mmCIF file of C-alpha atoms in Angstrom:
data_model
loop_
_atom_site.group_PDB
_atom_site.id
_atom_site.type_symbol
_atom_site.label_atom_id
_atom_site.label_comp_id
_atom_site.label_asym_id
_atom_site.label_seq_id
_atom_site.Cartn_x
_atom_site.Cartn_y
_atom_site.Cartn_z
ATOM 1 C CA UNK F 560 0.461 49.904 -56.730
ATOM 2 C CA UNK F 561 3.449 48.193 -55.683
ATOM 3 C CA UNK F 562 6.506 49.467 -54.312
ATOM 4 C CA UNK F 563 10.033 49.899 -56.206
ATOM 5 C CA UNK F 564 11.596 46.989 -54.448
ATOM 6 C CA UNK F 565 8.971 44.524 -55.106
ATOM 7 C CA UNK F 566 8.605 45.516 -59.189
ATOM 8 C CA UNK F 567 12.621 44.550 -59.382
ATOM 9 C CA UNK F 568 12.167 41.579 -57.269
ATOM 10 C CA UNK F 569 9.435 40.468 -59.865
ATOM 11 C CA UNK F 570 11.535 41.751 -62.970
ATOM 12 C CA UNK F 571 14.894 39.611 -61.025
ATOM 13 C CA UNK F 572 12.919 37.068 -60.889
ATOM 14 C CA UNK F 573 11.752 36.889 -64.343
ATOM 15 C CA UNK F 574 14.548 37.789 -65.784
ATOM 16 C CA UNK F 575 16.381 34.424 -63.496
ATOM 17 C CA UNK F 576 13.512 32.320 -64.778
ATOM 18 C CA UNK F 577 14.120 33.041 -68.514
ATOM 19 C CA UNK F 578 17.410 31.919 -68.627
ATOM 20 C CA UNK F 579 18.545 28.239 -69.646
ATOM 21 C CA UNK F 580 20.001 26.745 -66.397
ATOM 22 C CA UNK F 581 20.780 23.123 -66.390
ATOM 23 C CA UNK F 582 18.572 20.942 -64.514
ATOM 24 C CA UNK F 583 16.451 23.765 -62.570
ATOM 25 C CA UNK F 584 13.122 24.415 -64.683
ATOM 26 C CA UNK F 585 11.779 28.375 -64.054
ATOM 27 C CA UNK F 586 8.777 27.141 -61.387
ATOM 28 C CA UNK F 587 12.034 26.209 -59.317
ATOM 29 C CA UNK F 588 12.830 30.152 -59.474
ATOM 30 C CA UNK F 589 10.888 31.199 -56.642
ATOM 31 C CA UNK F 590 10.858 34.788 -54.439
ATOM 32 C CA UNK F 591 10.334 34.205 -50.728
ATOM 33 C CA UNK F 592 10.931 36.582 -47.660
ATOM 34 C CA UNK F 593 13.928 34.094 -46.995
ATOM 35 C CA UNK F 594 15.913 31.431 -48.392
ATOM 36 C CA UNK F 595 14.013 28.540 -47.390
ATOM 37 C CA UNK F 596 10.491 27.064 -47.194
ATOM 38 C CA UNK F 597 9.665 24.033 -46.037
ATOM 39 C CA UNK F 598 7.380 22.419 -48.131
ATOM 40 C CA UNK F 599 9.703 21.920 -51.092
ATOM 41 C CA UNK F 600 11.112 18.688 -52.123
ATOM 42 C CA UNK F 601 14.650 18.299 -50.579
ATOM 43 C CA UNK F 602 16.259 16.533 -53.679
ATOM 44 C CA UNK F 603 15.500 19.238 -56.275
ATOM 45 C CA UNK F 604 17.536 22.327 -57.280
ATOM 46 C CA UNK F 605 15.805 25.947 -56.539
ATOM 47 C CA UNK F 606 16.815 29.391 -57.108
ATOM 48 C CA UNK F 607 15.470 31.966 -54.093
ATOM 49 C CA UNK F 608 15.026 35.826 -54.752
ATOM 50 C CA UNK F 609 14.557 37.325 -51.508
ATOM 51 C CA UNK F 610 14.405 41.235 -50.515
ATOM 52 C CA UNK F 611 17.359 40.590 -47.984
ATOM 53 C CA UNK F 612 20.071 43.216 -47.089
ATOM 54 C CA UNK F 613 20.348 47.056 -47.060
ATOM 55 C CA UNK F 614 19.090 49.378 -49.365
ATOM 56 C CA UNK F 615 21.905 51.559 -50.762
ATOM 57 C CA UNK F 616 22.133 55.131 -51.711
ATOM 58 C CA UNK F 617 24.281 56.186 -54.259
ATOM 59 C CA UNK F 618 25.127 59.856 -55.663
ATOM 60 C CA UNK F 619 22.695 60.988 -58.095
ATOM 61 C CA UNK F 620 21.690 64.285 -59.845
ATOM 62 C CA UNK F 621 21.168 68.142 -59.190
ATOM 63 C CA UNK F 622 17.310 66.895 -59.022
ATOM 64 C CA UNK F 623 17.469 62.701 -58.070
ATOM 65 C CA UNK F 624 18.470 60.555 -55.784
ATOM 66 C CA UNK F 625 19.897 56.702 -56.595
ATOM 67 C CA UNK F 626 19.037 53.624 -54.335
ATOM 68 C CA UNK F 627 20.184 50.073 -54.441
ATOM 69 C CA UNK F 628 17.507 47.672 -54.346
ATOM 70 C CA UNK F 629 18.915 44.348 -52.955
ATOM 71 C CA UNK F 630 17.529 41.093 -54.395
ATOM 72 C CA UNK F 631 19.840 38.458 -52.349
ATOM 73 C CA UNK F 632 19.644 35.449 -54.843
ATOM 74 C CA UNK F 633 20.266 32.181 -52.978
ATOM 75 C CA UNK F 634 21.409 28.441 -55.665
ATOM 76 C CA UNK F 635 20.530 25.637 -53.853
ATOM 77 C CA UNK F 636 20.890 22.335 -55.032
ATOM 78 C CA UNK F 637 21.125 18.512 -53.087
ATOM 79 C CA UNK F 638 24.618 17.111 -53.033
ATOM 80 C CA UNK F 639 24.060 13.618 -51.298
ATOM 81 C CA UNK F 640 27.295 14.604 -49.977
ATOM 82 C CA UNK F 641 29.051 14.617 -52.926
ATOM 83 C CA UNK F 642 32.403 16.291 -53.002
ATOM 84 C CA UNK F 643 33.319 16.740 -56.222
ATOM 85 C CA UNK F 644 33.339 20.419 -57.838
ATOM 86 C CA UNK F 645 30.173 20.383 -59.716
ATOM 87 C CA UNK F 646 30.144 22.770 -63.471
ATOM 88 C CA UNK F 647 26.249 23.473 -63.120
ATOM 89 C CA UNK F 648 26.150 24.945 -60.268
ATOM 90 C CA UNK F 649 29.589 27.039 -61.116
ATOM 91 C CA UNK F 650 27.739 28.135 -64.402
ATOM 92 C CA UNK F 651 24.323 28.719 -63.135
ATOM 93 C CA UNK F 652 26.101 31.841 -60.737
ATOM 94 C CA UNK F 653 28.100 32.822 -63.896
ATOM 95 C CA UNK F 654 24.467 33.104 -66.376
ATOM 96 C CA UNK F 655 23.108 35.156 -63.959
ATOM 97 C CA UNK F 656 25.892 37.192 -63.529
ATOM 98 C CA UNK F 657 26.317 37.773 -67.079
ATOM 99 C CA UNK F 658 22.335 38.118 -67.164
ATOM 100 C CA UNK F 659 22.409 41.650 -64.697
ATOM 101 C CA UNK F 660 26.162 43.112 -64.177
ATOM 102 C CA UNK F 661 26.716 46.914 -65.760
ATOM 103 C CA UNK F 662 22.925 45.990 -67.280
ATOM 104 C CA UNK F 663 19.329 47.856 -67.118
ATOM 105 C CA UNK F 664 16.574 45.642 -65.694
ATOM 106 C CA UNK F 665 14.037 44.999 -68.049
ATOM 107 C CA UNK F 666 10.469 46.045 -66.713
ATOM 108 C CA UNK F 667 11.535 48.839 -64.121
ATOM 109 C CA UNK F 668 12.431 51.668 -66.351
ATOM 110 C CA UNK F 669 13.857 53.672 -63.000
ATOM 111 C CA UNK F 670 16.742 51.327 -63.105
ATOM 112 C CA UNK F 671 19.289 52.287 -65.006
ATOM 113 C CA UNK F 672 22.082 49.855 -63.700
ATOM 114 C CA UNK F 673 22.496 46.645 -61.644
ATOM 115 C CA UNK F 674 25.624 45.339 -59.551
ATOM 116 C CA UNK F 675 26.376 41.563 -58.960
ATOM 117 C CA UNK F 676 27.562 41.442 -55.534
ATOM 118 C CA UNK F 677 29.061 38.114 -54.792
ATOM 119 C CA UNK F 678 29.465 36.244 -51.745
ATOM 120 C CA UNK F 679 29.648 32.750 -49.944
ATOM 121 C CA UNK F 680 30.261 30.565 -53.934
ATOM 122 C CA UNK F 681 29.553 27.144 -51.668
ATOM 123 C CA UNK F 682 28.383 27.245 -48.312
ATOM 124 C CA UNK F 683 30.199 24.669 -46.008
ATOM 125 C CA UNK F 684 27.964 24.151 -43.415
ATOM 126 C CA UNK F 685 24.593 23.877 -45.649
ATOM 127 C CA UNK F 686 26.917 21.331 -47.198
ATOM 128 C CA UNK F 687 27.713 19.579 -44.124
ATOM 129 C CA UNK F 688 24.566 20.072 -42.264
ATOM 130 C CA UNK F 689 22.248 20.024 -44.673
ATOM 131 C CA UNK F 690 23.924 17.806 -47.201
ATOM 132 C CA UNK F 691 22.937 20.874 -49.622
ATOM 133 C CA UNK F 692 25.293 22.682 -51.735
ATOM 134 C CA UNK F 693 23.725 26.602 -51.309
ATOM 135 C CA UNK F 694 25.651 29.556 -53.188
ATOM 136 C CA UNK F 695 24.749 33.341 -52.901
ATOM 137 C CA UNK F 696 25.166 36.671 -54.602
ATOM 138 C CA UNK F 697 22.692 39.548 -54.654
ATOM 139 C CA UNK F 698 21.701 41.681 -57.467
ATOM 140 C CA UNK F 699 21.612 45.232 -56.397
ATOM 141 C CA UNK F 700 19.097 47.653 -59.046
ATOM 142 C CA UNK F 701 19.782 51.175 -59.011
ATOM 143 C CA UNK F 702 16.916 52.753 -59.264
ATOM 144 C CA UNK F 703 16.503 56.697 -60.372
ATOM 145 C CA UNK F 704 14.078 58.917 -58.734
ATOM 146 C CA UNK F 705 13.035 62.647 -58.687
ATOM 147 C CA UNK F 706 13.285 64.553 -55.592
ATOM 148 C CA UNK F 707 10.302 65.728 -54.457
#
């Protein structure tokens, strides 16, 4: 049996690798502990669901509680140390925004709503250091359960 987080970390991540995002094929939608691993090919975009941040509980009924799931999901994409704005990567955080905000997540029937939480929309020092562009914004499923 798996645990709550990990069934909305697999239903994220399906859900990220059924959309149409320029340029970054689903097997580039990967889940990891963190948003890295080393034995990818630097000049190729990814997507990164990871479990990080805090779980979050939220008000729920006379009989159930409601916790936030966090599913940090981490763009990354080589820029050769380009400078220019770049559309894709602008629309790949907006598709996957529109995908999960005020939404259910398909597969996890406990979760009756998700929250797009957004953060850094280019890093500047993966840019600068790592001559990556790297966005972030986490997908937080509230998820329904009975007290017991």
């Amino acid at each position: 049996m798996s645990s709550k987080h990990k069934e909305i970390l697999n239903a994220v991540t399906s859900t990220i690798q059924g959309l149409t995002l320029l340029d970054l094929p689903a097997a580039n939608v990967l889940q990891r502990k963190l948003p890295l691993d080393r034995n990818l090919t630097p000049s190729t975009n990814y997507v990164f669901v990871c479990p990080v941040g805090n779980e979050v509980e939220y008000p729920g009924t006379i009989g159930s509680d409601d916790f936030g799931f966090p599913s940090l999901i981490v763009l990354v994409a080589p820029t050769n140390q380009d400078n220019t704005v770049s559309d894709k990567e602008l629309t790949w955080r907006e598709q996957i925004t529109n995908a999960f905000h005020n939404k259910r997540l398909s597969g996890v029937s406990s979760v009756w709503r998700c929250i797009v939480e957004h953060a850094t929309i280019i890093d500047p020092n993966w840019f600068r250091e790592g001559n990556m562009t790297l966005s972030q914004l986490t997908v937080r499923a509230v998820s329904r359960r009975a007290r017991t």
